[in-house]
Each structure stands twice: as structure tokens, then as C-alpha cells.
Tab-separated table of C-alpha atoms in Angstrom:
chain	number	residue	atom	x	y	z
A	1405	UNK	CA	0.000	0.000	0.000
A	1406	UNK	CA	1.351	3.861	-0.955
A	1407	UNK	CA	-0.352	6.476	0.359
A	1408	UNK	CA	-0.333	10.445	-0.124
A	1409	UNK	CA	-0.686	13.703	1.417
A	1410	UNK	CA	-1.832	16.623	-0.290
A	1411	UNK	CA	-1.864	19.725	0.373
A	1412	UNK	CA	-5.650	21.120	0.566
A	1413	UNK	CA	-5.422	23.882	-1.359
A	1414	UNK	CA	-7.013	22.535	-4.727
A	1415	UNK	CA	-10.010	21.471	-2.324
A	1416	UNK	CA	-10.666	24.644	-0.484
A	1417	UNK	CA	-10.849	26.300	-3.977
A	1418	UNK	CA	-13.649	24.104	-4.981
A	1419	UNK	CA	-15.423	23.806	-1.787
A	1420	UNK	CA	-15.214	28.357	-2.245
A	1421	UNK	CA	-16.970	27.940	-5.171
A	1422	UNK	CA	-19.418	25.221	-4.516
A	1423	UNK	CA	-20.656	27.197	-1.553
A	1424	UNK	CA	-21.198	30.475	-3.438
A	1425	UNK	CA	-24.128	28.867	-5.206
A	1426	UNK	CA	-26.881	29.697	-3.005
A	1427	UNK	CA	-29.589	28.171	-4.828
A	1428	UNK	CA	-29.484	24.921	-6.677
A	1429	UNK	CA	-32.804	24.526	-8.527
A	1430	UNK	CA	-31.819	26.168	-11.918
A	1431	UNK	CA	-28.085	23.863	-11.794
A	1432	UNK	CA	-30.644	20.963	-12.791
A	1433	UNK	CA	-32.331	19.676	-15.842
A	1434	UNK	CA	-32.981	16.292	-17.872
A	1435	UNK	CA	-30.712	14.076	-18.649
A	1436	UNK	CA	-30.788	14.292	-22.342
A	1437	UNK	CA	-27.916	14.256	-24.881
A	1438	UNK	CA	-26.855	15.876	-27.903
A	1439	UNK	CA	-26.223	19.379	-29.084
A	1440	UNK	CA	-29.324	21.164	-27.538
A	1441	UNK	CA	-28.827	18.942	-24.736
A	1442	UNK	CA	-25.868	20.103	-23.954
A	1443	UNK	CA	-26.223	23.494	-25.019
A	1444	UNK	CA	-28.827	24.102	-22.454
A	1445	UNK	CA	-26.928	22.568	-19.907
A	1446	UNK	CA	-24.047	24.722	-19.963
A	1447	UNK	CA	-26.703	27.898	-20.102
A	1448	UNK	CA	-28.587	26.501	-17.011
A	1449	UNK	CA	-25.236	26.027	-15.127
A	1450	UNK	CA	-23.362	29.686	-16.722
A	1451	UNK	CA	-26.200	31.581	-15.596
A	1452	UNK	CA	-26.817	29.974	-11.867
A	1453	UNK	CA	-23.129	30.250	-11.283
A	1454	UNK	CA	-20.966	32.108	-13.674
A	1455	UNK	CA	-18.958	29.057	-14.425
A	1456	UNK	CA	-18.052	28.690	-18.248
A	1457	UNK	CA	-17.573	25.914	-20.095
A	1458	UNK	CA	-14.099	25.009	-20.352
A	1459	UNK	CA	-14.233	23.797	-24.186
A	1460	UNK	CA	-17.365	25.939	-25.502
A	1461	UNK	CA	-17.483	24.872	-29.742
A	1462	UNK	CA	-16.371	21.286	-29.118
A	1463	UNK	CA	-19.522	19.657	-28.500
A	1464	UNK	CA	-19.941	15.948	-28.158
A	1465	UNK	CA	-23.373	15.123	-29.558
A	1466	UNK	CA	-23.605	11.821	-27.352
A	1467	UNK	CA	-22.465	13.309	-24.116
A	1468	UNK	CA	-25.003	14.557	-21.499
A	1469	UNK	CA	-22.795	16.491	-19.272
A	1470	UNK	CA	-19.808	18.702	-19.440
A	1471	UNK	CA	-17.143	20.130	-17.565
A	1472	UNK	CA	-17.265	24.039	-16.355
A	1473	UNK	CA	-14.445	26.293	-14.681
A	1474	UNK	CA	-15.063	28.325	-11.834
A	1475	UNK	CA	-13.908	31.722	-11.612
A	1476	UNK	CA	-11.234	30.219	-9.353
A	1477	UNK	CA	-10.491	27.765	-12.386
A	1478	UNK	CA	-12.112	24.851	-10.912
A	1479	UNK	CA	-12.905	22.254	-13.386
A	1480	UNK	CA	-16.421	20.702	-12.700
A	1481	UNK	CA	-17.961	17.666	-14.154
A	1482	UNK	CA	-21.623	19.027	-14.501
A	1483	UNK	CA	-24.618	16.419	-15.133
A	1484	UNK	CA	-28.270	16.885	-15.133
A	1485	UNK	CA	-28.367	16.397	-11.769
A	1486	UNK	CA	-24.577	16.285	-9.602
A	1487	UNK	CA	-21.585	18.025	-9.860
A	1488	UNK	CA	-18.457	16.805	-9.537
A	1489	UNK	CA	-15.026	18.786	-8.698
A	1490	UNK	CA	-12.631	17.429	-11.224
A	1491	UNK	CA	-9.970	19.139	-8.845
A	1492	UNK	CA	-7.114	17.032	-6.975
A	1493	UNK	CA	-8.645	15.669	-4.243
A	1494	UNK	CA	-6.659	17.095	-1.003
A	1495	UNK	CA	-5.731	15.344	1.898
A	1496	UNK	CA	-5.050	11.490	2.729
A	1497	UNK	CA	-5.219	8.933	0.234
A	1498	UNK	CA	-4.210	5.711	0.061
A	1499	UNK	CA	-3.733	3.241	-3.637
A	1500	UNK	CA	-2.028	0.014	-4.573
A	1501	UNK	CA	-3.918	-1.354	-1.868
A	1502	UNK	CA	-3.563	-5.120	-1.260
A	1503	UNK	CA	-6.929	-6.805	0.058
A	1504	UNK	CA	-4.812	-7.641	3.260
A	1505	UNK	CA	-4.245	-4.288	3.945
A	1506	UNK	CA	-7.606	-3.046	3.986
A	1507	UNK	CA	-7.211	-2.399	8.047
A	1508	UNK	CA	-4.792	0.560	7.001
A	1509	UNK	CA	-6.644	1.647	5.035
A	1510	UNK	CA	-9.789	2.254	7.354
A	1511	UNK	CA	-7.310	3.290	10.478
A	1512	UNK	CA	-6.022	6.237	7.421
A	1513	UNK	CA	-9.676	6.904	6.790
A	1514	UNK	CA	-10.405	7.277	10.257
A	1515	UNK	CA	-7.718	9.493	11.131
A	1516	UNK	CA	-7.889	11.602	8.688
A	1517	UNK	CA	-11.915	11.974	8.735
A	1518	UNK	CA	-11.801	15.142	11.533
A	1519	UNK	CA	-9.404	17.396	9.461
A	1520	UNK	CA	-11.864	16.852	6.121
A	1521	UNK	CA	-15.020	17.092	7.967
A	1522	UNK	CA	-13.320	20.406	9.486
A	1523	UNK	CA	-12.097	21.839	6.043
A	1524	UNK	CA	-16.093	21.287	4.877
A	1525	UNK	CA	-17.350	23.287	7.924
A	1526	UNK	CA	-15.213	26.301	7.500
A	1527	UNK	CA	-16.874	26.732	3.775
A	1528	UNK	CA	-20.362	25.129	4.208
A	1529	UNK	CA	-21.185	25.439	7.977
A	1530	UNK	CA	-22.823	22.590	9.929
A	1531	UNK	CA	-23.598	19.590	8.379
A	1532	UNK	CA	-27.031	18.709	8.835
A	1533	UNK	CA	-25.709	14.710	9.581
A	1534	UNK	CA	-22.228	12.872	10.220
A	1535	UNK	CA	-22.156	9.475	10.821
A	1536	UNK	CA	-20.846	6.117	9.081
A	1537	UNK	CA	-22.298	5.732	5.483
A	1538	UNK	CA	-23.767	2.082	7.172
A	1539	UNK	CA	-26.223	4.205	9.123
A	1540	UNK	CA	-29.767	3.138	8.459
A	1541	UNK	CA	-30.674	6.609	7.619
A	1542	UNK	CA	-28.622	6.141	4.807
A	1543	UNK	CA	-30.398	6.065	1.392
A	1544	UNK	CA	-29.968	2.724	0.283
A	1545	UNK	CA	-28.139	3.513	-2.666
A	1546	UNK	CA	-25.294	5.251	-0.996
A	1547	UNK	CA	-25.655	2.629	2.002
A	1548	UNK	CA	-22.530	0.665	2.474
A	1549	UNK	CA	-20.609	2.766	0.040
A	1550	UNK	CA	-19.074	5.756	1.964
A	1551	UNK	CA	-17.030	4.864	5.147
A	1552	UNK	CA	-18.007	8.471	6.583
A	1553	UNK	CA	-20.566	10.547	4.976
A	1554	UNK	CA	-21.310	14.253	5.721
A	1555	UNK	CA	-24.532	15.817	4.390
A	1556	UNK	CA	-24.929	19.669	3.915
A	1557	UNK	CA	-28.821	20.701	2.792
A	1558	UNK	CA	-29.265	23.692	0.164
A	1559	UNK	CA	-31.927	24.840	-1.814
A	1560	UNK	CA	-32.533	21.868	-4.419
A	1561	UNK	CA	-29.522	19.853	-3.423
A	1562	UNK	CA	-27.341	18.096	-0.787
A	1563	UNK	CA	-23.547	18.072	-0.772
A	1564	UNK	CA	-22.044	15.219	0.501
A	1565	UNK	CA	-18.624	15.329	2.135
A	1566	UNK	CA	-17.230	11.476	2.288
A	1567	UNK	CA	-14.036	8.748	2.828
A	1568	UNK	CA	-14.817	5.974	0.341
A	1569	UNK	CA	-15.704	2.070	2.006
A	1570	UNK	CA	-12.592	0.482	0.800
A	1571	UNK	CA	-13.798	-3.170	-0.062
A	1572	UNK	CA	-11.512	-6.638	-0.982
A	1573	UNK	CA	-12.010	-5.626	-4.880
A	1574	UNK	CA	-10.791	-1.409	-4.749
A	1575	UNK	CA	-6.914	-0.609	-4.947
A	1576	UNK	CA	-7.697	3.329	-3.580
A	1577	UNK	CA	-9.355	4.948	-1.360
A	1578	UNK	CA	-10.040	8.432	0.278
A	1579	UNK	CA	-11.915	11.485	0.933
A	1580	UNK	CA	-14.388	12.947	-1.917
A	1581	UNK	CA	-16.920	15.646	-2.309
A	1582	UNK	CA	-20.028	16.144	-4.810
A	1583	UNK	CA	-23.710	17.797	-5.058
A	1584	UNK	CA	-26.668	16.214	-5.764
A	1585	UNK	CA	-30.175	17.145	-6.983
A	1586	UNK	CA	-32.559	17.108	-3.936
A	1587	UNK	CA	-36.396	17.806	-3.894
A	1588	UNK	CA	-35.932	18.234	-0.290
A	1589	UNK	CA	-33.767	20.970	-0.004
């Protein structure tokens, strides 16, 4: 097993700019592809946020989503309904993991869980839950999946703060951070 240290610099960018959108409801749309598709896309998402689209005349007809730079040059993966930093992820990480090692891996996860789950709080505020991603409460989709999951709530969408379950099949693992479409929010 290798693991890594970043610094969190390429994080705190990204978590800047995914906490200036105040209002999530116009990110989303349907999950259609082509030209139109993702045309209107990249107007929903320009106009919510002021991100532009990092390769604006080189449309893929078959793609439905498409990546966007932040005025802090964030690259984010944009679909109908998530958004993904395609930034660095900061902080621990560990790869080439062995399935015997897999106890590492968690103690790594563990220790490192505070300082993320602090970085998220200085840029989103209190989470609205933190607890192991085995937690009933859980989804069922996302059940079993995360290790530690943190859940912000914004208008139209949750953004989930989380250290991956390393399992006998994965050779990585670490910390991670996206947005979701919520009707709840």
C-alpha cells in the first residue's frame, strides 16, 4: 500500500466555489444528450453560477454532461443532476492497496476523517448529519458505500462530504466531495 498527502489547497478552492451557489434549482435539468442537450446545460449552469464551459465549440453530440471552470479555475464535471469537482482531491489517500491491507486503510480513513469534515465546515457550515455511510438513515443507494458521509442541505440539493468504504475488490481509497439534486432541499 502507498499512500499520499496533499496539500488542501485545490479542495478549499472548490469547496469556495461550490458554496457560493446559493440556490441549486436552476443547476438541474434532464438528462438528455446531444447538441441542444448540452447546449442548455451549460446555459442553465453559466447563468446559476458564472462558471463557463471550459471547451465551448467542441460539443460531443452523445455526451449529457460537461465540464465548467469556476472563476477560481475549478474544473467541474456538470450532469443533469450532480456536480463533480474534477480538482485534486486534497488530503489522505491511500492506492495500490492489497486486500490484506484493507485495516490501514480504514485506520487512514479514520484518522484523517476530523481534518476533512473540518475543512467542509469552515466553507459550508454545519452539516445537517455525520455518521458512518452504514447508518440506516442512509439512502440505500449510498448505504454501504461511503465509510463516513457528511450531508450539507441547500436549496434543491445536498452536498455530501465522504471517505470511500474500501472493499476486498478497490486498490484506492479516500476522501471525496459532490452535489446532488434534492427535492428536499
Amino acid at each position: 500500500m502507498k499512500t499520499q498527502e496533499r496539500s488542501s489547497e485545490d479542495d478549499e478552492r472548490a469547496m469556495a466555489d461550490l458554496a457560493e451557489v446559493a440556490d441549486w434549482r436552476s443547476v438541474w435539468g434532464p438528462p438528455d444528450t446531444g447538441m441542444d442537450a448540452i447546449r442548455a446545460l451549460v446555459n442553465r449552469v453559466t447563468a446559476a453560477t458564472g462558471w463557463r464551459p471550459w471547451a465551448p465549440g467542441n460539443i460531443d453530440p452523445d455526451r449529457y454532461t460537461w465540464g465548467l471552470v469556476t472563476q477560481r479555475e475549478t474544473v467541474m464535471l456538470v450532469l443533469p443532476d450532480a456536480v463533480l469537482p474534477e480538482s485534486p482531491r486534497s488530503g489522505w489517500s491511500a492506492y495500490d492497496v492489497a486486500s490484506g491491507e484493507l485495516p490501514l486503510v480504514e485506520e487512514g480513513l479514520d484518522e484523517h476523517w476530523p481534518g476533512q469534515l473540518e475543512l467542509a465546515r469552515r466553507y459550508w457550515g454545519p452539516p445537517v448529519f455525520v455518521g458512518p455511510g452504514a447508518d440506516l438513515r442512509v439512502p440505500p443507494e449510498w448505504r454501504g458505500r461511503r465509510r463516513h458521509l457528511a450531508v450539507w442541505l441547500r436549496p434543491g440539493a445536498e452536498i455530501h462530504l465522504y471517505a470511500s468504504q474500501p472493499g476486498p475488490d478497490d486498490t484506492a481509497a479516500g476522501f471525496g466531495y459532490s452535489v446532488y439534486a434534492s427535492e428536499v432541499a
